Amino acid sequence: MNIGLIGCGNISDQYLTNLPRLPGINVRACADIVMERAKARALEYNIPEHLEVDELLERKDIELVVNLTIPKAHGEISTRILNAGKHAYSEKPLAIHRSDGAKILESANNMKMMAGCAPDTFLGAGIQTCRNLIDKGAIGEPIAATAFMVNHGHEHWHPDPAFYYEVGGGPMLDMGPYYLTALINLLGPINSVSGMTRKTFGERTITSESLSGTKIDVEIPTHVAASLRFVNGAIGTIITSFDIWGSQLPRIEIYGTEGSISVPDPNTFEGPVSIQIGYEDNWKPIDLTHPIGGRGLGVADMVAAVKDSRRPRADISLAYHVLDVMEAIHESSNQENHISIESLCRQPPPIKPEWVEGDFTE
């Protein structure tokens, strides 16, 4: 399938490295609001054409477009892609507001096009190995989960980090999709949340080279904590923060009636995975059961889904559910009450251990 790419910033490197080696994908063109960026990416990755955004959307030979724009543009660009009669796959989050996510859903339904969204890390070896363990009953019935993403923000490394601290940024919208998507893949959808948030530092100073010394006004909460109740009855705890200097907290752990699983960083496709059963005082490492994978697996699965007339695993209902949960966590903090989650999604189908990397054809 011929695909195009809109947005040639930092994350595009990872996609353009991985997409050409995945089956069924031909990267035909890239576009950006800054044409020099699109030209540079086209030259670097041997992409046949670099185009204006409108030009790319008008191309009849491009069937699917990957949206790698900044988060606040995700809703608008994905809607335009779908309304142009093309399948849309977006970098996370789906949008920065429910209302924008709902417009994407509406356009996908009206145009009878598929829409999907990152993260696709849950399709990688680490989390699929954990899913396999849970589905086999290795820890009994899942009863609880913890998830922690705590650091001191992006201003020390990112060349232009201001958007992380504007409306549409923050630790939950930035990194929450990785953690919530992993939890939903392992445990199923969420039906209620309770959240608390704070903004610790009103101003941040960029220390990365290009803009070193530049001050950033912080517009959004930068420490977000929440309790999650899953449809299956499990209770989760999640903390995402840009205010923490150091931590030894695990990334994700799943607790069952018979034991516990240590889940790897959901921003990677790898391990390690370990398990503890009963009163055992040691965690046993588990060999990965699936190929590792990389950025773009969600696109490859969508290409196969179009061919097989099925729903992709990283589909829009999952991404909208994650967006709904994240917005509800902030609403819960503002309103000081529990919030019921109105959206629902399916738990994505697992990948069989004998899967050949990138080949999602069924």
Coordinates of C-alpha atoms in Angstrom, one line a residue, residues 8-356:
C8 CA 8.7 15.6 9.6
G9 CA 9.8 16.4 13.1
N10 CA 11.8 14.3 15.6
I11 CA 9.5 11.2 15.7
S12 CA 9.5 10.8 12.0
D13 CA 13.0 9.4 12.1
Q14 CA 11.8 6.3 13.9
Y15 CA 8.9 5.8 11.6
L16 CA 10.9 6.3 8.4
T17 CA 13.6 3.9 9.7
N18 CA 11.2 1.1 10.4
L19 CA 8.3 1.5 7.9
P20 CA 10.2 0.6 4.7
R21 CA 11.2 -2.8 6.1
L22 CA 7.6 -3.8 7.0
P23 CA 5.6 -5.9 4.5
G24 CA 3.0 -4.2 2.4
I25 CA 4.2 -0.7 2.9
N26 CA 5.6 1.8 0.3
V27 CA 6.4 5.2 1.7
R28 CA 5.5 7.3 -1.3
A29 CA 5.7 11.0 -0.1
C30 CA 6.2 13.2 3.0
A31 CA 4.9 16.6 3.8
D32 CA 5.4 19.3 6.5
I33 CA 4.3 22.9 7.0
V34 CA 8.0 23.7 6.7
M35 CA 9.0 22.4 3.2
E36 CA 12.7 22.3 4.0
R37 CA 12.0 19.7 6.7
A38 CA 10.1 17.6 4.3
K39 CA 12.8 17.9 1.7
A40 CA 15.5 16.9 4.2
R41 CA 13.5 13.8 5.3
A42 CA 12.9 12.8 1.6
L43 CA 16.6 13.0 0.8
E44 CA 17.6 11.2 4.0
Y45 CA 15.2 8.3 3.6
N46 CA 15.0 8.1 -0.2
I47 CA 11.3 9.1 -0.3
P48 CA 10.3 9.7 -3.9
E49 CA 8.5 13.0 -3.2
H50 CA 8.2 15.8 -0.7
L51 CA 5.0 17.8 -1.0
E52 CA 2.8 20.5 0.6
V53 CA 0.2 19.1 2.9
D54 CA -2.7 19.9 0.6
E55 CA -0.8 18.3 -2.4
L56 CA -0.3 15.1 -0.4
L57 CA -4.0 14.9 0.5
E58 CA -5.0 15.3 -3.1
R59 CA -2.9 12.4 -4.4
K60 CA -5.0 9.6 -5.6
D61 CA -2.2 7.0 -5.4
I62 CA -1.7 7.5 -1.6
E63 CA -4.2 5.3 0.4
L64 CA -3.1 5.8 4.0
V65 CA -1.5 8.8 5.7
V66 CA 0.6 8.7 8.9
N67 CA 0.0 11.9 11.0
L68 CA 3.1 12.9 12.9
T69 CA 2.3 16.5 13.6
I70 CA 2.3 18.1 17.0
P71 CA -0.4 17.0 19.4
K72 CA -2.6 20.1 19.1
A73 CA -2.8 19.5 15.3
H74 CA -3.6 15.8 15.5
G75 CA -7.4 16.2 15.5
E76 CA -7.5 18.6 12.6
I77 CA -5.0 16.8 10.4
S78 CA -6.5 13.3 11.0
T79 CA -9.9 14.6 10.1
R80 CA -8.6 16.2 6.9
I81 CA -6.9 12.9 6.0
L82 CA -10.1 10.9 6.4
N83 CA -12.2 13.5 4.6
A84 CA -9.8 13.3 1.7
G85 CA -10.8 9.6 1.4
K86 CA -7.7 8.1 3.0
H87 CA -7.1 5.9 6.0
A88 CA -5.5 7.8 8.9
Y89 CA -2.9 6.6 11.4
S90 CA -1.9 9.2 14.0
E91 CA 0.9 9.6 16.5
K92 CA -0.4 9.7 20.0
P93 CA -2.5 11.2 21.5
L94 CA -5.5 10.9 19.1
A95 CA -6.3 14.5 19.9
I96 CA -6.0 16.9 22.9
H97 CA -9.8 17.1 23.6
R98 CA -12.6 14.5 23.4
S99 CA -14.5 16.8 21.0
D100 CA -11.7 16.6 18.5
G101 CA -11.5 12.8 18.9
A102 CA -15.2 12.6 18.3
K103 CA -14.8 14.5 15.0
I104 CA -12.2 11.9 13.9
L105 CA -14.6 9.1 14.8
E106 CA -17.4 10.8 12.9
S107 CA -15.2 11.4 9.8
A108 CA -14.0 7.8 9.8
N109 CA -17.5 6.5 10.0
N110 CA -18.9 8.9 7.4
M111 CA -16.1 8.3 4.9
K112 CA -15.9 4.5 5.6
M113 CA -12.2 4.8 6.2
M114 CA -10.0 3.2 8.9
A115 CA -8.5 5.3 11.6
G116 CA -5.8 4.3 14.1
C117 CA -3.4 5.7 16.5
A118 CA -0.1 5.1 18.3
P119 CA 1.2 3.9 20.6
D120 CA 1.8 0.6 18.9
T121 CA 4.4 -0.5 21.5
F122 CA 1.8 -2.9 23.0
L123 CA 2.3 -5.0 19.8
G124 CA 6.0 -5.5 20.7
A125 CA 7.6 -8.5 22.3
G126 CA 7.6 -7.3 25.9
I127 CA 3.9 -6.5 26.4
Q128 CA 2.7 -9.3 24.2
T129 CA 4.7 -11.7 26.3
C130 CA 3.0 -10.3 29.4
R131 CA -0.4 -10.6 27.7
N132 CA 0.3 -14.3 26.9
L133 CA 1.1 -15.0 30.5
I134 CA -2.0 -13.3 31.8
D135 CA -4.3 -15.0 29.2
K136 CA -2.8 -18.4 30.2
G137 CA -3.7 -17.7 33.8
A138 CA 0.0 -17.6 35.0
I139 CA -0.9 -15.1 37.8
G140 CA -4.5 -16.2 38.3
E141 CA -7.2 -13.5 38.1
P142 CA -5.8 -10.0 37.7
I143 CA -6.9 -7.8 40.6
A144 CA -4.7 -4.7 40.5
A145 CA -2.0 -2.8 38.5
T146 CA 0.4 0.0 39.1
A147 CA 2.0 2.2 36.4
F148 CA 4.6 5.0 36.9
M149 CA 6.1 7.4 34.4
V150 CA 8.1 10.0 36.5
N151 CA 10.9 12.2 35.3
H152 CA 11.8 15.9 35.2
G153 CA 10.4 16.8 31.8
H154 CA 11.9 17.3 28.3
E155 CA 13.6 20.7 28.5
H156 CA 17.1 19.2 29.0
W157 CA 17.1 17.3 25.7
H158 CA 14.4 18.3 23.3
P159 CA 15.4 21.0 20.8
D160 CA 12.0 22.9 21.1
P161 CA 10.2 21.6 24.3
A162 CA 7.7 24.4 24.9
F163 CA 4.6 22.5 23.6
Y164 CA 5.1 19.9 26.4
Y165 CA 4.0 22.6 28.9
E166 CA 1.2 24.2 26.8
V167 CA -2.4 23.1 26.6
G168 CA -2.3 19.7 24.9
G169 CA 0.9 18.8 26.7
G170 CA 1.8 17.6 30.1
P171 CA 2.9 14.2 31.4
M172 CA -0.5 12.5 31.0
L173 CA -1.2 13.5 27.4
D174 CA 2.4 13.0 26.5
M175 CA 3.2 9.7 28.1
G176 CA -0.1 8.4 29.5
P177 CA -1.1 6.8 26.1
Y178 CA 1.8 4.4 26.4
Y179 CA 0.9 3.3 29.9
L180 CA -2.9 3.3 29.6
T181 CA -2.8 1.5 26.2
A182 CA -0.5 -1.2 27.7
L183 CA -2.9 -1.6 30.7
I184 CA -6.0 -1.8 28.5
N185 CA -4.2 -4.4 26.3
L186 CA -3.4 -6.4 29.4
L187 CA -6.6 -5.9 31.4
G188 CA -9.3 -4.5 29.1
P189 CA -11.2 -1.2 29.2
I190 CA -11.6 1.2 32.1
N191 CA -15.0 2.2 33.5
S192 CA -14.2 4.9 36.1
V193 CA -11.4 7.1 37.3
S194 CA -10.4 9.4 40.2
G195 CA -7.6 11.9 39.7
M196 CA -5.5 14.5 41.4
T197 CA -3.2 16.9 39.7
R198 CA -0.8 19.8 40.4
K199 CA 1.6 22.2 38.7
T200 CA 4.8 22.4 40.7
F201 CA 6.9 24.8 38.7
G202 CA 5.3 27.8 37.0
E203 CA 8.3 28.3 34.8
R204 CA 10.9 26.0 33.2
T205 CA 14.3 26.8 31.7
I206 CA 15.4 25.1 28.5
T207 CA 18.9 23.6 28.8
S208 CA 19.1 21.8 25.5
E209 CA 21.6 23.4 23.2
S210 CA 19.5 25.2 20.5
L211 CA 17.4 27.2 22.9
S212 CA 19.4 27.0 26.1
G213 CA 18.4 29.6 28.7
T214 CA 14.9 30.2 27.2
K215 CA 12.1 30.4 29.7
I216 CA 8.9 28.4 29.3
D217 CA 5.6 29.4 31.1
V218 CA 3.9 26.2 32.3
E219 CA 0.2 26.2 31.4
I220 CA -0.9 22.7 32.5
P221 CA -0.6 20.3 35.5
T222 CA 2.8 18.5 35.5
H223 CA 2.1 15.9 38.2
V224 CA -0.9 13.7 37.6
A225 CA -2.0 10.8 39.8
A226 CA -5.1 8.6 39.4
S227 CA -7.0 5.5 40.4
L228 CA -8.6 3.4 37.7
R229 CA -11.3 0.9 37.9
F230 CA -11.3 -1.6 35.0
V231 CA -14.5 -3.3 33.6
N232 CA -13.1 -6.6 34.8
G233 CA -13.0 -5.4 38.4
A234 CA -9.2 -4.8 38.6
I235 CA -8.1 -1.5 40.3
G236 CA -5.2 0.4 38.8
T237 CA -2.9 3.2 40.1
I238 CA -1.1 5.5 37.7
I239 CA 1.3 8.4 38.2
T240 CA 2.7 10.5 35.4
S241 CA 5.0 13.4 36.3
F242 CA 7.4 16.0 34.9
D243 CA 8.3 17.1 38.4
I244 CA 10.4 14.2 39.7
W245 CA 14.2 14.3 39.8
G246 CA 14.8 10.6 40.4
S247 CA 12.8 7.4 41.2
Q248 CA 13.3 3.7 41.5
L249 CA 9.6 2.9 40.9
P250 CA 8.9 0.1 38.4
R251 CA 7.2 1.0 35.1
I252 CA 4.2 -1.3 35.3
E253 CA 3.3 -4.3 37.5
I254 CA 0.2 -6.5 37.2
Y255 CA -1.0 -8.3 40.4
G256 CA -3.1 -11.4 40.3
T257 CA -4.7 -13.9 42.8
E258 CA -1.7 -16.3 42.3
G259 CA 1.2 -14.0 41.6
S260 CA 2.6 -10.8 39.9
I261 CA 4.2 -9.8 36.6
S262 CA 6.7 -7.1 36.1
V263 CA 5.9 -5.4 32.7
P264 CA 8.7 -3.6 30.8
D265 CA 8.7 0.1 29.8
P266 CA 5.7 0.5 27.5
N267 CA 7.6 3.1 25.5
T268 CA 9.7 0.3 24.2
F269 CA 9.0 -2.9 22.3
E270 CA 11.4 -5.1 24.3
G271 CA 11.7 -6.7 27.8
P272 CA 12.6 -7.5 30.4
V273 CA 9.6 -9.5 31.7
S274 CA 9.6 -11.3 35.1
I275 CA 7.1 -13.1 37.3
Q276 CA 6.7 -14.0 40.9
I277 CA 4.3 -16.7 42.1
G278 CA 2.9 -17.0 45.6
Y279 CA 5.3 -16.6 48.5
E280 CA 8.4 -17.0 46.3
D281 CA 11.0 -14.3 47.3
N282 CA 12.5 -13.9 43.9
W283 CA 11.4 -12.7 40.5
K284 CA 12.0 -15.2 37.7
P285 CA 12.9 -13.7 34.2
I286 CA 10.7 -14.8 31.4
D287 CA 12.0 -15.3 27.8
L288 CA 10.2 -13.1 25.3
T289 CA 7.7 -15.1 23.2
H290 CA 7.3 -12.7 20.3
P291 CA 9.5 -10.8 17.8
I292 CA 10.6 -7.4 19.3
G293 CA 9.2 -5.1 16.6
G294 CA 9.5 -1.3 16.3
R295 CA 7.7 1.9 15.5
G296 CA 5.3 1.4 12.6
L297 CA 3.9 -2.0 13.7
G298 CA 0.5 -0.2 14.1
V299 CA 0.7 1.0 10.5
A300 CA 1.6 -2.5 9.3
D301 CA -1.4 -3.9 11.2
M302 CA -3.7 -1.3 9.7
V303 CA -2.5 -2.1 6.2
A304 CA -3.2 -5.8 6.8
A305 CA -6.6 -4.9 8.4
V306 CA -7.6 -3.0 5.2
K307 CA -6.7 -6.0 3.1
D308 CA -8.4 -8.5 5.5
S309 CA -11.5 -6.2 6.1
R310 CA -11.0 -6.3 9.9
R311 CA -10.4 -3.8 12.6
P312 CA -6.8 -2.9 13.3
R313 CA -5.5 -3.6 16.8
A314 CA -4.4 0.0 17.4
D315 CA -7.8 1.3 16.2
I316 CA -9.6 4.5 16.9
S317 CA -11.9 3.2 19.5
L318 CA -8.9 2.2 21.7
A319 CA -7.3 5.6 21.1
Y320 CA -10.5 7.5 21.9
H321 CA -11.0 5.4 25.0
V322 CA -7.5 6.4 26.2
L323 CA -8.2 10.0 25.4
D324 CA -11.5 9.8 27.3
V325 CA -9.7 8.4 30.3
M326 CA -7.0 11.0 30.3
E327 CA -9.4 13.9 30.0
A328 CA -11.6 12.4 32.8
I329 CA -8.6 12.2 35.1
H330 CA -8.1 15.9 34.8
E331 CA -11.8 16.6 35.1
S332 CA -11.9 14.4 38.3
S333 CA -9.2 16.5 39.8
N334 CA -10.9 19.8 38.9
Q335 CA -14.3 18.5 40.2
E336 CA -13.0 16.5 43.1
N337 CA -15.1 13.5 42.3
H338 CA -15.1 10.1 40.5
I339 CA -15.8 10.2 36.8
S340 CA -17.5 7.4 34.9
I341 CA -16.0 6.6 31.5
E342 CA -18.7 6.7 28.8
S343 CA -16.6 5.3 26.0
L344 CA -15.8 1.7 25.6
C345 CA -13.3 -0.2 23.5
R346 CA -12.5 -3.9 22.9
Q347 CA -9.4 -5.4 24.5
P348 CA -7.1 -5.7 21.4
P349 CA -6.7 -9.3 20.1
P350 CA -3.4 -10.8 21.2
I351 CA -0.7 -11.7 18.7
K352 CA 0.2 -15.3 18.4
P353 CA 3.7 -16.2 19.6
E354 CA 4.6 -17.7 16.2
W355 CA 3.9 -14.4 14.5
V356 CA 6.4 -13.3 11.9

